[in-house]
Amino acid sequence: MTTLEIMRRAREASRAVAAASGDVKNCALLAMADSLEVSTPAILRANENDVKKAKGTVSDVMLDRLTLTAARITAMANGIRDVVMLPDPVGRVLDEHVREDGLSIRKISVPLGVVAIIYESRPNVTSDAAALAIKSGNAAILRSGKEAHESAAAITKALQTGLRAAGLPEDAVLLVEDTSRESANELMRGVGYIDLLIPRGGRGLIRACVENATVPCIETGTGICHIYVDGAADFDKALSIVENAKTSRPSVCNAAEVCLIDEKIVDTFLPLLEERLTAHEPPVELRMDERCLALSKRGVPASETDFDTEFLDYKMAVAAVSGVRAATEHIARHSTGHSEAIVTEDGEAAAYFTAAVDSAAVYVNASTRFTDGGEFGLGCEMGISTQKLHARGPMGLRELTTYKYVVVGNGHIR
Amino acid sequence: MTTLEIMRRAREASRAVAAASGDVKNCALLAMADSLEVSTPAILRANENDVKKAKGTVSDVMLDRLTLTAARITAMANGIRDVVMLPDPVGRVLDEHVREDGLSIRKISVPLGVVAIIYESRPNVTSDAAALAIKSGNAAILRSGKEAHESAAAITKALQTGLRAAGLPEDAVLLVEDTSRESANELMRGVGYIDLLIPRGGRGLIRACVENATVPCIETGTGICHIYVDGAADFDKALSIVENAKTSRPSVCNAAEVCLIDEKIVDTFLPLLEERLTAHEPPVELRMDERCLALSKRGVPASETDFDTEFLDYKMAVAAVSGVRAATEHIARHSTGHSEAIVTEDGEAAAYFTAAVDSAAVYVNASTRFTDGGEFGLGCEMGISTQKLHARGPMGLRELTTYKYVVVGNGHIR
């Protein structure tokens, strides 16, 4: 099928999903989960082909992400079943206003329509994204990375069987067949077919979407996250927060990349931080500005780009700043607007920081690693938005809806 | 000043506006209103120059829109004073969640940052847009149409005097000096400087934004609005609703352009409609499909494009459809997603219509002319969004804000 044909079919199918009741959508999700498990042998065969082709061309981490097992497929199915338990985001009355003349104006949440997701090689994204789209009343167009295409096709086929069993059109979840860059471009420019495009991937993909997309697009997942250790910080909290934010999972977007230290405490705090992070296994490489470097035993000089780099690795840029105000100014210049934290016992500094920092999540005395749909109580997430329009931070089911005004009169004219 | 310099200054000033309390913003708005009135002579002089230059090159309607009087300037100032009375859209706690481990997660409304508005020749938009931006804690970049540039410059200068008097940076409201198309393009591509671009104008401008903008953009104001007169309609209500929606102000986006009539009643309803609309002064030209034309005395045949045209005039396209389902299908193909109405006494037909029609506002037994920030109780409006992301329908103050998560812990790590 051409990508244009896929967009046409998804648009058509989106009407049926939008009209489906919460019960019908939940039945479909349960059938999708069951079908996924029943299809385990077929999915594993397809995945074997993907893995065989990918071997030698991608890193071991990538290869591990790509590889499916029966247990992983069951986990995917259970992920869909978890979505069933979440409240229906559609049909909520967001606002209600009855005018004096009796005209009733209700603002009601409705599905967006067709949501397209461009992602990379993790096969579980195929089922996660499809489940969130269906639950929120949308049709999904999925464009998997080339490396995972056979797996994604087998997963999609299983999900479609589930949709059909519940009486929903199987076109409500469609996988783009063309894995060349051209199909991504077609999605980006699918005005009239696509209501929201979510690129989930590296900086190159996000930038391509910003540059080329004519459909509404939400940027996700680039995180140059900062932790500012204030002069009034509790050092124990600061050390464990920086360590956790940097090392608990360095490859994810909510991991910290930069530590800013108040110059009032830099000479006492930096040696402790250095001890803590170089004792970590594996040790963290600290890339320091001049001020810190002079106080350091094992730091290396930061290059010009280190304060603008998402390392996604056991590396951290470290600089001294002249207080909370300077910290927020540094953050305004270098942050991607994802998550930033202050560690302080000074309420005024905390208030200044949370007000002045313009990021999706701003933390006081907590690790940036909490920026996540599950941790925030949304139950799931489609990605983490780093833009300000429509959705900011973790995107749950509500962020996959829009609203309309339903206005009921009795012959009202203006 | 170059447009780039303007964007830089607005970004810088936006921080001060975002940090300003509700009281400071309201003081600034009152000072802006006063300054506008004090500057009446200078504004009128500038406006005279604009009007002189425009004479002969624009229509009389345009010329009237362009022309200012002392009364119109007072009305603009009072418009700003009205905004003072509205609740502050910033700092609302949208959601709050304290986890079992004590981590507190609050979702709080915050300003977008820098809002740019590209508009045409109505000088009052300059003060309206600036007032809404300041009230919602944003800096505004205004790009007026060439015809109104001197007026807009004089108005902006007055507004800046007010800002300064209240201690806010005058760069919080800046007018783009370059009136060539290039400056609009620079705004559309001002990534990092502009958080939201709102084009207010004709289809050409909106399309240029969709095509070229790399900054987040909200499409506004194109309305091909439909009224479907169902088989179970009350004819009196239907006639007055269609007449009102078509003729009360045909040049605005919430005016109706298309009337769809259930074929079950078309032979009785169409003659009445024709009588009503041709008796109107000025009469409405009805452009009909074949079915209606055969029943009509004064209708003219509709061309292929008439059902996709925003006439903004005393013209209306009329077609017979085979019931509510066919009506919603016609609307799905031809609507711009602005406002559509059904006239019916049948609750099921009404429910089907409001569920199936995917537009910003869907009406039952009321005129589409109510789609307006003031009428909907928002107190004001920056435009009417016809897209689904972030804001749909009338955009009030809340739609000029985004949110951030403020997360407070006590050394919490994950």
Coordinates of N, CA and C in Angstrom, one line a residue, chain B residues 63-238:
Chain B
L63 N -11.2 50.6 3.8 CA -10.8 51.9 4.2 C -11.5 52.3 5.5
D64 N -12.8 51.8 5.6 CA -13.5 52.1 6.9 C -12.8 51.4 8.0
R65 N -12.4 50.2 7.8 CA -11.8 49.4 8.9 C -10.5 50.1 9.4
L66 N -9.8 50.7 8.4 CA -8.5 51.3 8.6 C -8.6 52.6 9.4
T67 N -9.8 53.3 9.2 CA -9.9 54.7 9.7 C -10.2 54.8 11.2
L68 N -9.4 55.5 11.9 CA -9.6 55.7 13.3 C -10.2 57.1 13.6
T69 N -10.9 57.1 14.7 CA -11.5 58.4 15.2 C -11.2 58.4 16.7
A70 N -11.4 59.6 17.3 CA -11.1 59.7 18.8 C -12.0 58.6 19.5
A71 N -13.2 58.5 19.0 CA -14.1 57.5 19.7 C -13.6 56.1 19.5
R72 N -13.1 55.8 18.4 CA -12.5 54.4 18.2 C -11.3 54.2 19.1
I73 N -10.5 55.2 19.3 CA -9.3 55.0 20.1 C -9.8 54.8 21.6
T74 N -10.8 55.6 22.0 CA -11.4 55.4 23.3 C -11.9 53.9 23.5
A75 N -12.6 53.5 22.4 CA -13.1 52.1 22.5 C -12.0 51.1 22.6
M76 N -10.8 51.3 21.9 CA -9.7 50.5 22.1 C -9.2 50.5 23.5
A77 N -9.1 51.7 24.1 CA -8.6 51.8 25.5 C -9.6 51.1 26.4
N78 N -10.8 51.2 26.2 CA -11.8 50.5 27.0 C -11.7 49.0 26.8
G79 N -11.4 48.6 25.6 CA -11.1 47.1 25.4 C -10.0 46.6 26.3
I80 N -9.0 47.4 26.4 CA -7.9 47.0 27.3 C -8.3 47.0 28.7
R81 N -9.1 48.0 29.1 CA -9.6 48.0 30.5 C -10.5 46.8 30.8
D82 N -11.2 46.3 29.8 CA -12.1 45.1 30.0 C -11.2 43.9 30.3
V83 N -10.0 43.9 29.7 CA -9.1 42.7 29.9 C -8.6 42.7 31.3
V84 N -8.4 43.9 31.9 CA -8.0 44.0 33.3 C -8.9 43.2 34.2
M85 N -10.2 43.3 33.9 CA -11.2 42.7 34.8 C -11.2 41.1 34.7
L86 N -10.6 40.6 33.7 CA -10.7 39.1 33.5 C -9.7 38.5 34.5
P87 N -10.0 37.2 34.9 CA -9.1 36.5 35.8 C -7.7 36.3 35.2
D88 N -6.7 36.3 36.0 CA -5.3 36.0 35.5 C -5.3 34.5 35.1
P89 N -4.9 34.3 33.8 CA -4.8 32.9 33.4 C -3.6 32.1 33.8
V90 N -2.7 32.9 34.5 CA -1.4 32.3 34.8 C -1.4 31.9 36.3
G91 N -0.7 30.8 36.6 CA -0.6 30.3 38.0 C -1.8 29.5 38.5
R92 N -2.7 29.1 37.6 CA -3.7 28.2 38.0 C -3.1 26.8 38.2
V93 N -3.6 26.1 39.3 CA -3.1 24.7 39.5 C -4.1 23.8 38.7
L94 N -3.6 23.2 37.6 CA -4.5 22.5 36.7 C -4.6 21.0 37.2
D95 N -3.7 20.6 38.0 CA -3.7 19.2 38.5 C -2.7 19.1 39.6
E96 N -3.0 18.2 40.6 CA -2.2 18.1 41.7 C -2.2 16.7 42.1
H97 N -1.0 16.2 42.5 CA -0.9 14.7 42.7 C 0.3 14.6 43.7
V98 N -0.1 14.1 44.9 CA 1.0 13.8 45.9 C 1.1 12.2 45.9
R99 N 2.3 11.8 45.6 CA 2.5 10.3 45.6 C 2.7 9.8 47.0
E100 N 2.5 8.5 47.0 CA 2.7 7.8 48.4 C 4.0 8.1 49.0
D101 N 5.0 8.3 48.2 CA 6.4 8.5 48.8 C 6.6 10.0 49.1
G102 N 5.5 10.8 49.0 CA 5.5 12.2 49.4 C 5.9 13.2 48.3
L103 N 6.3 12.7 47.2 CA 6.7 13.6 46.1 C 5.4 14.3 45.6
S104 N 5.5 15.6 45.5 CA 4.3 16.4 45.1 C 4.5 16.9 43.7
I105 N 3.5 16.6 42.9 CA 3.6 17.0 41.5 C 2.4 17.9 41.2
R106 N 2.7 19.2 40.8 CA 1.6 20.1 40.5 C 1.8 20.6 39.1
K107 N 0.7 20.6 38.3 CA 0.7 21.1 37.0 C 0.1 22.5 37.0
I108 N 0.9 23.5 36.6 CA 0.6 24.9 36.8 C 0.6 25.6 35.5
S109 N -0.4 26.5 35.3 CA -0.4 27.2 34.0 C 0.6 28.3 34.0
V110 N 1.3 28.5 32.9 CA 2.4 29.5 32.8 C 2.3 30.1 31.4
P111 N 2.8 31.3 31.2 CA 2.8 32.0 29.9 C 3.5 31.1 28.8
L112 N 3.1 31.3 27.6 CA 3.8 30.7 26.5 C 5.2 31.2 26.3
G113 N 5.4 32.6 26.5 CA 6.7 33.2 26.3 C 6.5 34.4 25.3
V114 N 6.8 34.1 24.0 CA 6.7 35.2 23.0 C 5.6 34.7 22.0
V115 N 4.6 35.6 21.9 CA 3.5 35.3 20.9 C 3.6 36.3 19.8
A116 N 3.7 35.8 18.6 CA 3.7 36.7 17.4 C 2.4 36.7 16.7
I117 N 1.9 37.8 16.3 CA 0.7 37.9 15.5 C 0.9 38.6 14.2
I118 N 0.5 37.9 13.1 CA 0.6 38.6 11.8 C -0.9 38.9 11.4
Y119 N -1.1 40.2 11.2 CA -2.5 40.6 10.9 C -2.5 41.6 9.7
E120 N -3.8 42.1 9.5 CA -3.9 42.9 8.3 C -4.1 44.4 8.7
S121 N -5.2 45.0 8.3 CA -5.2 46.4 8.4 C -6.1 47.0 9.5
R122 N -6.6 46.2 10.4 CA -7.4 46.8 11.4 C -6.5 47.3 12.6
P123 N -6.4 48.6 12.8 CA -5.5 49.1 13.8 C -5.9 48.6 15.2
N124 N -7.1 48.3 15.5 CA -7.5 47.9 16.9 C -6.9 46.6 17.2
V125 N -6.5 45.7 16.2 CA -5.9 44.5 16.6 C -4.6 44.7 17.3
T126 N -3.9 45.8 17.0 CA -2.6 46.1 17.6 C -2.8 46.2 19.1
S127 N -3.8 46.9 19.6 CA -4.0 47.1 21.0 C -4.6 45.9 21.6
D128 N -5.6 45.3 20.9 CA -6.3 44.0 21.5 C -5.2 42.9 21.7
A129 N -4.4 42.6 20.7 CA -3.5 41.5 20.8 C -2.4 41.8 21.8
A130 N -2.0 43.1 21.9 CA -1.0 43.4 22.9 C -1.6 43.2 24.3
A131 N -2.8 43.6 24.5 CA -3.4 43.5 25.9 C -3.6 42.1 26.3
L132 N -4.0 41.2 25.3 CA -4.2 39.8 25.7 C -2.9 39.1 26.0
A133 N -1.9 39.5 25.2 CA -0.5 38.9 25.4 C 0.0 39.3 26.8
I134 N -0.1 40.6 27.2 CA 0.4 41.0 28.5 C -0.3 40.4 29.6
K135 N -1.7 40.4 29.5 CA -2.5 39.8 30.6 C -2.1 38.3 30.8
S136 N -1.8 37.6 29.7 CA -1.4 36.2 29.9 C 0.1 36.0 30.1
G137 N 0.8 37.1 30.4 CA 2.2 37.0 30.8 C 3.2 36.8 29.7
N138 N 2.7 37.1 28.4 CA 3.6 36.9 27.3 C 4.1 38.2 26.7
A139 N 5.2 38.2 26.0 CA 5.6 39.3 25.2 C 4.9 39.1 23.8
A140 N 4.6 40.3 23.2 CA 4.0 40.2 21.9 C 4.8 40.8 20.8
I141 N 4.9 40.1 19.7 CA 5.5 40.7 18.5 C 4.4 40.9 17.5
L142 N 4.2 42.1 17.1 CA 3.0 42.4 16.2 C 3.5 42.8 14.8
R143 N 2.9 42.1 13.8 CA 3.3 42.5 12.4 C 2.0 42.9 11.8
S144 N 1.8 44.2 11.7 CA 0.6 44.8 11.1 C 0.7 44.8 9.5
G145 N -0.4 44.8 8.9 CA -0.3 45.0 7.4 C 0.2 46.4 7.1
K146 N 0.8 46.4 5.9 CA 1.5 47.6 5.4 C 0.5 48.9 5.5
E147 N -0.7 48.7 5.1 CA -1.7 49.8 5.0 C -1.9 50.5 6.3
A148 N -1.7 49.7 7.4 CA -2.0 50.3 8.8 C -0.7 50.5 9.5
H149 N 0.4 50.5 8.8 CA 1.7 50.5 9.6 C 1.9 51.8 10.4
E150 N 1.7 52.9 9.9 CA 1.9 54.1 10.7 C 1.0 54.2 11.9
S151 N -0.2 53.8 11.7 CA -1.2 53.8 12.8 C -0.7 52.8 13.9
A152 N -0.3 51.6 13.4 CA 0.2 50.6 14.4 C 1.4 51.0 15.1
A153 N 2.3 51.7 14.4 CA 3.5 52.2 15.1 C 3.1 53.3 16.2
A154 N 2.2 54.2 15.9 CA 1.8 55.2 16.9 C 1.1 54.5 18.1
I155 N 0.3 53.5 17.8 CA -0.4 52.8 18.9 C 0.6 52.0 19.7
T156 N 1.5 51.4 19.1 CA 2.6 50.6 19.8 C 3.4 51.5 20.7
K157 N 3.7 52.7 20.2 CA 4.5 53.6 21.0 C 3.7 54.0 22.2
A158 N 2.4 54.3 22.1 CA 1.6 54.6 23.2 C 1.6 53.5 24.2
L159 N 1.4 52.3 23.7 CA 1.3 51.1 24.6 C 2.7 50.9 25.4
Q160 N 3.8 51.2 24.7 CA 5.1 51.0 25.3 C 5.3 52.0 26.5
T161 N 4.8 53.2 26.3 CA 4.8 54.2 27.3 C 4.1 53.7 28.6
G162 N 3.0 53.1 28.3 CA 2.2 52.5 29.5 C 3.0 51.4 30.2
L163 N 3.6 50.5 29.4 CA 4.4 49.4 30.0 C 5.5 50.0 30.8
R164 N 6.2 51.0 30.3 CA 7.3 51.6 31.0 C 6.8 52.2 32.3
A165 N 5.7 52.9 32.3 CA 5.2 53.5 33.5 C 4.9 52.5 34.6
A166 N 4.5 51.3 34.2 CA 4.2 50.2 35.2 C 5.5 49.4 35.5
G167 N 6.6 49.8 35.0 CA 7.9 49.1 35.3 C 8.1 47.8 34.5
L168 N 7.3 47.6 33.5 CA 7.6 46.5 32.6 C 8.4 46.9 31.4
P169 N 9.2 46.1 30.8 CA 10.1 46.5 29.7 C 9.2 46.8 28.5
E170 N 9.5 47.9 27.8 CA 8.7 48.3 26.6 C 8.9 47.3 25.5
D171 N 10.0 46.5 25.5 CA 10.1 45.5 24.5 C 9.1 44.3 24.6
A172 N 8.3 44.4 25.7 CA 7.3 43.4 25.8 C 6.2 43.5 24.7
V173 N 6.1 44.7 24.1 CA 5.2 44.8 22.9 C 6.0 45.5 21.8
L174 N 6.3 44.8 20.8 CA 7.2 45.3 19.7 C 6.4 45.1 18.4
L175 N 6.6 46.2 17.6 CA 6.0 46.1 16.2 C 7.1 45.9 15.2
V176 N 6.9 44.9 14.3 CA 7.9 44.6 13.3 C 7.9 45.8 12.3
E177 N 9.2 46.3 12.1 CA 9.3 47.5 11.3 C 9.2 47.2 9.8
D178 N 9.8 46.1 9.4 CA 9.9 45.7 8.0 C 8.5 45.2 7.6
T179 N 7.8 45.9 6.7 CA 6.5 45.5 6.3 C 6.5 44.6 5.0
S180 N 7.7 44.2 4.6 CA 7.7 43.3 3.4 C 7.4 41.9 3.8
R181 N 7.2 41.0 2.8 CA 6.9 39.6 3.1 C 8.0 39.0 3.9
E182 N 9.2 39.4 3.7 CA 10.4 38.8 4.3 C 10.3 38.8 5.8
S183 N 9.7 39.8 6.4 CA 9.6 39.8 7.9 C 8.6 38.8 8.4
A184 N 7.6 38.6 7.6 CA 6.6 37.5 8.0 C 7.3 36.1 7.9
N185 N 8.1 35.9 6.9 CA 8.9 34.7 6.8 C 9.9 34.5 8.0
E186 N 10.5 35.6 8.4 CA 11.4 35.5 9.5 C 10.7 35.1 10.8
L187 N 9.5 35.6 11.0 CA 8.7 35.2 12.2 C 8.4 33.8 12.1
M188 N 7.9 33.3 10.9 CA 7.5 31.9 10.7 C 8.7 31.0 11.0
R189 N 9.9 31.4 10.8 CA 11.0 30.6 11.0 C 11.9 31.0 12.2
G190 N 11.3 31.7 13.2 CA 12.0 32.2 14.3 C 12.1 31.2 15.5
V191 N 12.6 30.0 15.2 CA 12.7 28.9 16.2 C 13.6 29.4 17.3
G192 N 13.2 29.2 18.5 CA 14.0 29.6 19.7 C 13.6 31.0 20.1
Y193 N 12.9 31.8 19.3 CA 12.5 33.1 19.7 C 10.9 33.2 19.9
I194 N 10.2 32.4 19.0 CA 8.8 32.6 19.0 C 8.1 31.3 19.5
D195 N 7.3 31.4 20.5 CA 6.6 30.2 21.0 C 5.3 29.9 20.4
L196 N 4.7 30.9 19.8 CA 3.4 30.7 19.1 C 3.2 31.8 18.1
L197 N 2.9 31.4 16.9 CA 2.6 32.4 15.8 C 1.1 32.2 15.5
I198 N 0.4 33.4 15.5 CA -1.0 33.4 15.1 C -1.2 34.2 13.9
P199 N -1.4 33.6 12.8 CA -1.7 34.4 11.6 C -3.2 34.7 11.6
R200 N -3.5 36.0 11.5 CA -4.9 36.4 11.4 C -5.1 37.1 10.1
G201 N -5.7 36.4 9.2 CA -5.9 37.1 7.9 C -6.5 36.1 6.9
G202 N -6.3 36.4 5.6 CA -6.9 35.6 4.6 C -6.3 34.2 4.4
R203 N -6.9 33.5 3.5 CA -6.4 32.1 3.3 C -5.0 32.0 2.9
G204 N -4.5 33.0 2.1 CA -3.2 33.0 1.6 C -2.2 33.1 2.7
L205 N -2.4 34.0 3.7 CA -1.5 34.1 4.8 C -1.5 32.8 5.6
I206 N -2.7 32.2 5.9 CA -2.8 31.0 6.7 C -2.0 29.9 5.9
R207 N -2.2 29.8 4.6 CA -1.6 28.7 3.9 C 0.0 28.9 3.9
A208 N 0.4 30.2 3.8 CA 1.9 30.4 3.8 C 2.4 30.0 5.2
C209 N 1.7 30.2 6.2 CA 2.2 29.8 7.6 C 2.3 28.3 7.7
V210 N 1.2 27.6 7.2 CA 1.2 26.1 7.3 C 2.4 25.6 6.5
E211 N 2.6 26.2 5.3 CA 3.7 25.7 4.4 C 5.1 26.0 5.0
N212 N 5.3 27.2 5.5 CA 6.6 27.7 5.8 C 7.0 27.7 7.2
A213 N 6.0 27.7 8.1 CA 6.4 28.0 9.5 C 7.1 26.8 10.1
T214 N 8.2 27.1 10.8 CA 8.9 26.0 11.6 C 8.6 26.3 13.1
V215 N 8.0 27.4 13.4 CA 7.6 27.7 14.8 C 6.1 27.2 15.0
P216 N 5.8 26.9 16.2 CA 4.4 26.4 16.4 C 3.4 27.5 16.0
C217 N 2.3 27.1 15.3 CA 1.5 28.0 14.6 C 0.0 27.6 14.8
I218 N -0.9 28.5 15.1 CA -2.3 28.2 15.1 C -3.1 28.8 14.0
E219 N -3.6 28.0 13.2 CA -4.4 28.5 12.1 C -5.7 29.1 12.6
T220 N -6.1 30.2 12.1 CA -7.4 30.9 12.6 C -8.3 31.2 11.4
G221 N -9.5 31.3 11.7 CA -10.4 32.1 11.0 C -11.0 31.8 9.7
T222 N -10.6 30.6 9.1 CA -11.3 30.3 7.8 C -12.5 29.5 8.1
G223 N -13.7 30.0 7.7 CA -14.9 29.4 8.1 C -15.9 29.1 6.9
I224 N -15.9 27.8 6.5 CA -16.9 27.4 5.6 C -17.9 26.7 6.5
C225 N -18.9 27.5 7.1 CA -19.8 26.9 8.1 C -21.1 26.4 7.4
H226 N -21.5 25.3 7.9 CA -22.7 24.6 7.3 C -23.9 24.7 8.3
I227 N -25.1 24.8 7.7 CA -26.3 24.6 8.5 C -27.1 23.5 7.8
Y228 N -27.4 22.4 8.5 CA -28.1 21.3 8.0 C -29.6 21.4 8.6
V229 N -30.5 21.5 7.7 CA -31.9 21.6 8.1 C -32.5 20.1 7.9
D230 N -32.7 19.5 9.1 CA -33.1 18.1 9.1 C -34.6 18.0 8.8
G231 N -34.9 16.7 8.4 CA -36.4 16.4 8.1 C -37.3 16.7 9.3
A232 N -36.7 16.7 10.5 CA -37.5 16.9 11.7 C -37.3 18.3 12.3
A233 N -36.9 19.3 11.4 CA -36.7 20.6 11.8 C -38.0 21.4 12.0
D234 N -38.0 22.3 13.0 CA -39.0 23.3 13.1 C -38.7 24.4 12.1
F235 N -39.6 24.6 11.1 CA -39.3 25.5 10.0 C -39.0 26.9 10.4
D236 N -39.8 27.4 11.4 CA -39.6 28.8 11.8 C -38.2 29.0 12.4
K237 N -37.8 28.0 13.3 CA -36.4 28.1 13.8 C -35.4 28.0 12.7
A238 N -35.6 27.1 11.7 CA -34.7 26.9 10.7 C -34.5 28.2 9.8

